[in-house]
Amino acid sequence: MGSTEAKGSIMMNPGAAVVSPTGGKLTPGEQKVAAADRRWRLAFAAAVSMIITVLLAGSLLIWPLIDKTTGNTHYVVLAHNLLRGNLTLDGMMGPMPDVATYNGHKYLPLGPLPAVLLIPFLPLLDNGVRLVWVGHLLTLINVWLLYKILKKIDVGSEQRKLSLLLFFGGTVYLGLAFEGSTWGLDQIATVTFLLAAMLEGVTGKRPFLMGLLLGIAGMARFTAIFALPFFVVLLWKAAQEGRASLAPAKLFGKLAPLLVGLAIPLALLALYNYARFDNVLDTGYGRAEFHKSMLEQARSYGLFSLVHVPKNLVMMLFQGPEAYPSADAPVLQFPYLQPSHWGMGIFFTSPALVYIFRTK
């Protein structure tokens, strides 16, 4: 791949004479490189085709079989209620996880952004269009945003292809796009606005807009706010270009618009919390109904207790597939392995990340 770029991107045409970039016949070494290049292009096309097929098959064949009363209506109901002027989930059918009850009303502990994004789509959703297609639309936008970011920071064309394939087809993003549920849509929307903030960071000089987009991402998943240090470093590096040193006042002058932009969505979230729970800091997570005793017990230690760190690290880094149907079964059944219900380590979901250990 890199060799073909160095040799002028040798192109293979089966019906034509094989020539080198200088006009002569290819050497045996050049022929091997050209053949490898062709194999790579075919493999890449096959991988992309397979991902698209999986997403379409899920959307057209599998998603219609999902019971829509068990995790796919939170934001649709909230969007309808927003149009009626209330912030509740009242009217949602069936027992639902991640629903908080307060003063006789049901609320969603997650941010309101996905519901706002769904409002223009409600006529379609009410007439049979599936929620998963909204996620696919956002995914198309996300592919374009990441492509623009990689191109702006001078990532080569082949590396851009690999990066896009890795992110959208080699991480848990693919599962979120396939799932088409409440918890998939809000994370896809978070990615959309995080990428938009990153693109603004690498292409423009508008830190206010960068902060605004980051804050909007936090209105889908509040943990997106923890990306703030990345944007601070981005501004610091931009401000430092051509200077031996940067005075603190100068740096603050660059950061102030970022923080102002970020503060606007955070203020809206605070008002959203107060309107629901009479407390600007209460998101509803502390009162959410989980319907699983283990989760209730875990929450009893405190939402932000450090006692959760070891388990989270194990799940994030080391948790692999589990036996099917279970480790307690006398014999295993096909397919013998299944993903852990609680998630799997990133090196299992994204094996290509092992390459980070080869970087300087």
PDB file of C-alpha atoms in Angstrom, residues 138-268:
ATOM      1  CA  LEU A 138     -26.343  10.267  11.052  1.00  0.00           C
ATOM      2  CA  THR A 139     -23.729   7.630  10.245  1.00  0.00           C
ATOM      3  CA  LEU A 140     -23.443   8.905   6.678  1.00  0.00           C
ATOM      4  CA  ILE A 141     -22.841  12.370   8.112  1.00  0.00           C
ATOM      5  CA  ASN A 142     -20.263  10.940  10.525  1.00  0.00           C
ATOM      6  CA  VAL A 143     -18.369   9.227   7.695  1.00  0.00           C
ATOM      7  CA  TRP A 144     -18.173  12.541   5.847  1.00  0.00           C
ATOM      8  CA  LEU A 145     -17.076  14.451   8.969  1.00  0.00           C
ATOM      9  CA  LEU A 146     -14.292  12.014   9.819  1.00  0.00           C
ATOM     10  CA  TYR A 147     -13.142  11.963   6.192  1.00  0.00           C
ATOM     11  CA  LYS A 148     -12.888  15.767   6.214  1.00  0.00           C
ATOM     12  CA  ILE A 149     -10.966  15.736   9.491  1.00  0.00           C
ATOM     13  CA  LEU A 150      -8.450  13.162   8.267  1.00  0.00           C
ATOM     14  CA  LYS A 151      -7.957  14.985   4.989  1.00  0.00           C
ATOM     15  CA  LYS A 152      -7.436  18.302   6.767  1.00  0.00           C
ATOM     16  CA  ILE A 153      -4.689  16.879   8.969  1.00  0.00           C
ATOM     17  CA  ASP A 154      -2.951  15.451   5.881  1.00  0.00           C
ATOM     18  CA  VAL A 155      -3.643  11.756   6.433  1.00  0.00           C
ATOM     19  CA  GLY A 156      -2.871   9.955   3.149  1.00  0.00           C
ATOM     20  CA  SER A 157      -5.664   8.582   0.998  1.00  0.00           C
ATOM     21  CA  GLU A 158      -4.957   4.925   1.789  1.00  0.00           C
ATOM     22  CA  GLN A 159      -4.658   5.659   5.493  1.00  0.00           C
ATOM     23  CA  ARG A 160      -7.940   7.576   5.351  1.00  0.00           C
ATOM     24  CA  LYS A 161      -9.628   4.490   3.909  1.00  0.00           C
ATOM     25  CA  LEU A 162      -8.213   2.315   6.661  1.00  0.00           C
ATOM     26  CA  SER A 163      -9.159   4.800   9.364  1.00  0.00           C
ATOM     27  CA  LEU A 164     -12.754   5.061   8.156  1.00  0.00           C
ATOM     28  CA  LEU A 165     -13.014   1.286   7.848  1.00  0.00           C
ATOM     29  CA  LEU A 166     -11.565   0.791  11.326  1.00  0.00           C
ATOM     30  CA  PHE A 167     -13.775   3.342  13.047  1.00  0.00           C
ATOM     31  CA  PHE A 168     -17.106   2.518  11.413  1.00  0.00           C
ATOM     32  CA  GLY A 169     -16.580  -1.198  10.769  1.00  0.00           C
ATOM     33  CA  GLY A 170     -14.007  -2.285  13.342  1.00  0.00           C
ATOM     34  CA  THR A 171     -15.301  -0.811  16.593  1.00  0.00           C
ATOM     35  CA  VAL A 172     -18.495  -0.973  18.634  1.00  0.00           C
ATOM     36  CA  TYR A 173     -19.832   1.803  16.404  1.00  0.00           C
ATOM     37  CA  LEU A 174     -20.969  -0.879  13.948  1.00  0.00           C
ATOM     38  CA  GLY A 175     -23.013  -2.567  16.663  1.00  0.00           C
ATOM     39  CA  LEU A 176     -24.620   0.725  17.665  1.00  0.00           C
ATOM     40  CA  ALA A 177     -25.568   1.464  14.058  1.00  0.00           C
ATOM     41  CA  PHE A 178     -26.942  -2.074  13.648  1.00  0.00           C
ATOM     42  CA  GLU A 179     -28.902  -2.002  16.900  1.00  0.00           C
ATOM     43  CA  GLY A 180     -31.062   1.046  16.202  1.00  0.00           C
ATOM     44  CA  SER A 181     -32.151   1.474  19.825  1.00  0.00           C
ATOM     45  CA  THR A 182     -32.357   4.391  22.236  1.00  0.00           C
ATOM     46  CA  TRP A 183     -28.838   3.672  23.481  1.00  0.00           C
ATOM     47  CA  GLY A 184     -27.460   3.353  19.980  1.00  0.00           C
ATOM     48  CA  LEU A 185     -29.029   6.528  18.645  1.00  0.00           C
ATOM     49  CA  ASP A 186     -27.820   8.772  21.456  1.00  0.00           C
ATOM     50  CA  GLN A 187     -24.225   7.582  21.125  1.00  0.00           C
ATOM     51  CA  ILE A 188     -24.257   7.964  17.335  1.00  0.00           C
ATOM     52  CA  ALA A 189     -25.593  11.515  17.788  1.00  0.00           C
ATOM     53  CA  THR A 190     -22.825  12.163  20.306  1.00  0.00           C
ATOM     54  CA  VAL A 191     -20.245  11.095  17.730  1.00  0.00           C
ATOM     55  CA  THR A 192     -21.821  13.415  15.151  1.00  0.00           C
ATOM     56  CA  PHE A 193     -21.341  16.536  17.259  1.00  0.00           C
ATOM     57  CA  LEU A 194     -17.949  15.472  18.626  1.00  0.00           C
ATOM     58  CA  LEU A 195     -16.690  15.040  15.060  1.00  0.00           C
ATOM     59  CA  ALA A 196     -18.247  18.369  14.079  1.00  0.00           C
ATOM     60  CA  ALA A 197     -16.385  20.027  16.966  1.00  0.00           C
ATOM     61  CA  MET A 198     -13.144  18.331  15.905  1.00  0.00           C
ATOM     62  CA  LEU A 199     -13.593  19.432  12.309  1.00  0.00           C
ATOM     63  CA  GLU A 200     -14.111  23.008  13.465  1.00  0.00           C
ATOM     64  CA  GLY A 201     -11.004  22.674  15.602  1.00  0.00           C
ATOM     65  CA  VAL A 202      -8.745  21.606  12.741  1.00  0.00           C
ATOM     66  CA  THR A 203     -10.195  23.846  10.021  1.00  0.00           C
ATOM     67  CA  GLY A 204     -11.254  27.103  11.634  1.00  0.00           C
ATOM     68  CA  LYS A 205     -10.403  29.708  14.196  1.00  0.00           C
ATOM     69  CA  ARG A 206     -13.774  29.779  15.928  1.00  0.00           C
ATOM     70  CA  PRO A 207     -13.280  28.355  19.432  1.00  0.00           C
ATOM     71  CA  PHE A 208     -16.776  29.552  20.411  1.00  0.00           C
ATOM     72  CA  LEU A 209     -18.353  27.259  17.803  1.00  0.00           C
ATOM     73  CA  MET A 210     -16.017  24.445  18.840  1.00  0.00           C
ATOM     74  CA  GLY A 211     -17.182  24.729  22.452  1.00  0.00           C
ATOM     75  CA  LEU A 212     -20.813  25.013  21.391  1.00  0.00           C
ATOM     76  CA  LEU A 213     -20.617  21.792  19.365  1.00  0.00           C
ATOM     77  CA  LEU A 214     -18.869  19.983  22.218  1.00  0.00           C
ATOM     78  CA  GLY A 215     -21.601  21.095  24.602  1.00  0.00           C
ATOM     79  CA  ILE A 216     -24.309  19.945  22.188  1.00  0.00           C
ATOM     80  CA  ALA A 217     -22.623  16.514  22.101  1.00  0.00           C
ATOM     81  CA  GLY A 218     -22.923  16.531  25.891  1.00  0.00           C
ATOM     82  CA  MET A 219     -26.673  17.048  25.500  1.00  0.00           C
ATOM     83  CA  ALA A 220     -26.816  13.514  24.093  1.00  0.00           C
ATOM     84  CA  ARG A 221     -24.257  11.869  26.368  1.00  0.00           C
ATOM     85  CA  PHE A 222     -22.904  14.093  29.116  1.00  0.00           C
ATOM     86  CA  THR A 223     -19.650  12.129  29.308  1.00  0.00           C
ATOM     87  CA  ALA A 224     -18.703  13.704  25.947  1.00  0.00           C
ATOM     88  CA  ILE A 225     -17.707  16.770  27.995  1.00  0.00           C
ATOM     89  CA  PHE A 226     -14.634  14.840  29.121  1.00  0.00           C
ATOM     90  CA  ALA A 227     -13.243  15.438  25.622  1.00  0.00           C
ATOM     91  CA  LEU A 228     -12.636  19.068  26.648  1.00  0.00           C
ATOM     92  CA  PRO A 229      -8.865  18.623  27.278  1.00  0.00           C
ATOM     93  CA  PHE A 230      -8.417  17.574  23.635  1.00  0.00           C
ATOM     94  CA  PHE A 231      -9.890  20.862  22.431  1.00  0.00           C
ATOM     95  CA  VAL A 232      -7.892  22.865  24.962  1.00  0.00           C
ATOM     96  CA  VAL A 233      -4.670  21.314  23.651  1.00  0.00           C
ATOM     97  CA  LEU A 234      -5.811  21.940  20.079  1.00  0.00           C
ATOM     98  CA  LEU A 235      -6.283  25.645  20.804  1.00  0.00           C
ATOM     99  CA  TRP A 236      -3.028  25.834  22.737  1.00  0.00           C
ATOM    100  CA  LYS A 237      -1.092  24.374  19.825  1.00  0.00           C
ATOM    101  CA  ALA A 238      -2.796  26.700  17.341  1.00  0.00           C
ATOM    102  CA  ALA A 239      -2.048  29.724  19.516  1.00  0.00           C
ATOM    103  CA  GLN A 240       1.574  28.653  19.977  1.00  0.00           C
ATOM    104  CA  GLU A 241       2.379  28.387  16.265  1.00  0.00           C
ATOM    105  CA  GLY A 242       5.208  30.730  15.374  1.00  0.00           C
ATOM    106  CA  ARG A 243       5.833  31.696  19.008  1.00  0.00           C
ATOM    107  CA  ALA A 244       8.653  30.584  21.253  1.00  0.00           C
ATOM    108  CA  SER A 245       6.301  30.896  24.228  1.00  0.00           C
ATOM    109  CA  LEU A 246       2.728  31.830  24.908  1.00  0.00           C
ATOM    110  CA  ALA A 247       1.702  34.149  27.712  1.00  0.00           C
ATOM    111  CA  PRO A 248      -1.060  32.849  30.031  1.00  0.00           C
ATOM    112  CA  ALA A 249      -3.232  35.862  29.195  1.00  0.00           C
ATOM    113  CA  LYS A 250      -2.977  35.080  25.497  1.00  0.00           C
ATOM    114  CA  LEU A 251      -3.932  31.457  26.100  1.00  0.00           C
ATOM    115  CA  PHE A 252      -6.913  32.478  28.218  1.00  0.00           C
ATOM    116  CA  GLY A 253      -8.008  34.792  25.424  1.00  0.00           C
ATOM    117  CA  LYS A 254      -8.138  31.739  23.167  1.00  0.00           C
ATOM    118  CA  LEU A 255      -9.876  29.532  25.726  1.00  0.00           C
ATOM    119  CA  ALA A 256     -12.527  32.000  26.886  1.00  0.00           C
ATOM    120  CA  PRO A 257     -14.675  31.743  23.704  1.00  0.00           C
ATOM    121  CA  LEU A 258     -14.407  27.935  23.880  1.00  0.00           C
ATOM    122  CA  LEU A 259     -15.676  27.908  27.449  1.00  0.00           C
ATOM    123  CA  VAL A 260     -18.453  30.397  26.676  1.00  0.00           C
ATOM    124  CA  GLY A 261     -19.641  28.248  23.790  1.00  0.00           C
ATOM    125  CA  LEU A 262     -19.525  25.159  26.007  1.00  0.00           C
ATOM    126  CA  ALA A 263     -21.411  26.927  28.796  1.00  0.00           C
ATOM    127  CA  ILE A 264     -24.526  27.570  26.684  1.00  0.00           C
ATOM    128  CA  PRO A 265     -25.565  23.893  26.214  1.00  0.00           C
ATOM    129  CA  LEU A 266     -24.536  23.137  29.807  1.00  0.00           C
ATOM    130  CA  ALA A 267     -26.810  25.920  31.026  1.00  0.00           C
ATOM    131  CA  LEU A 268     -29.656  24.489  28.948  1.00  0.00           C
TER     132      LEU A 268
END
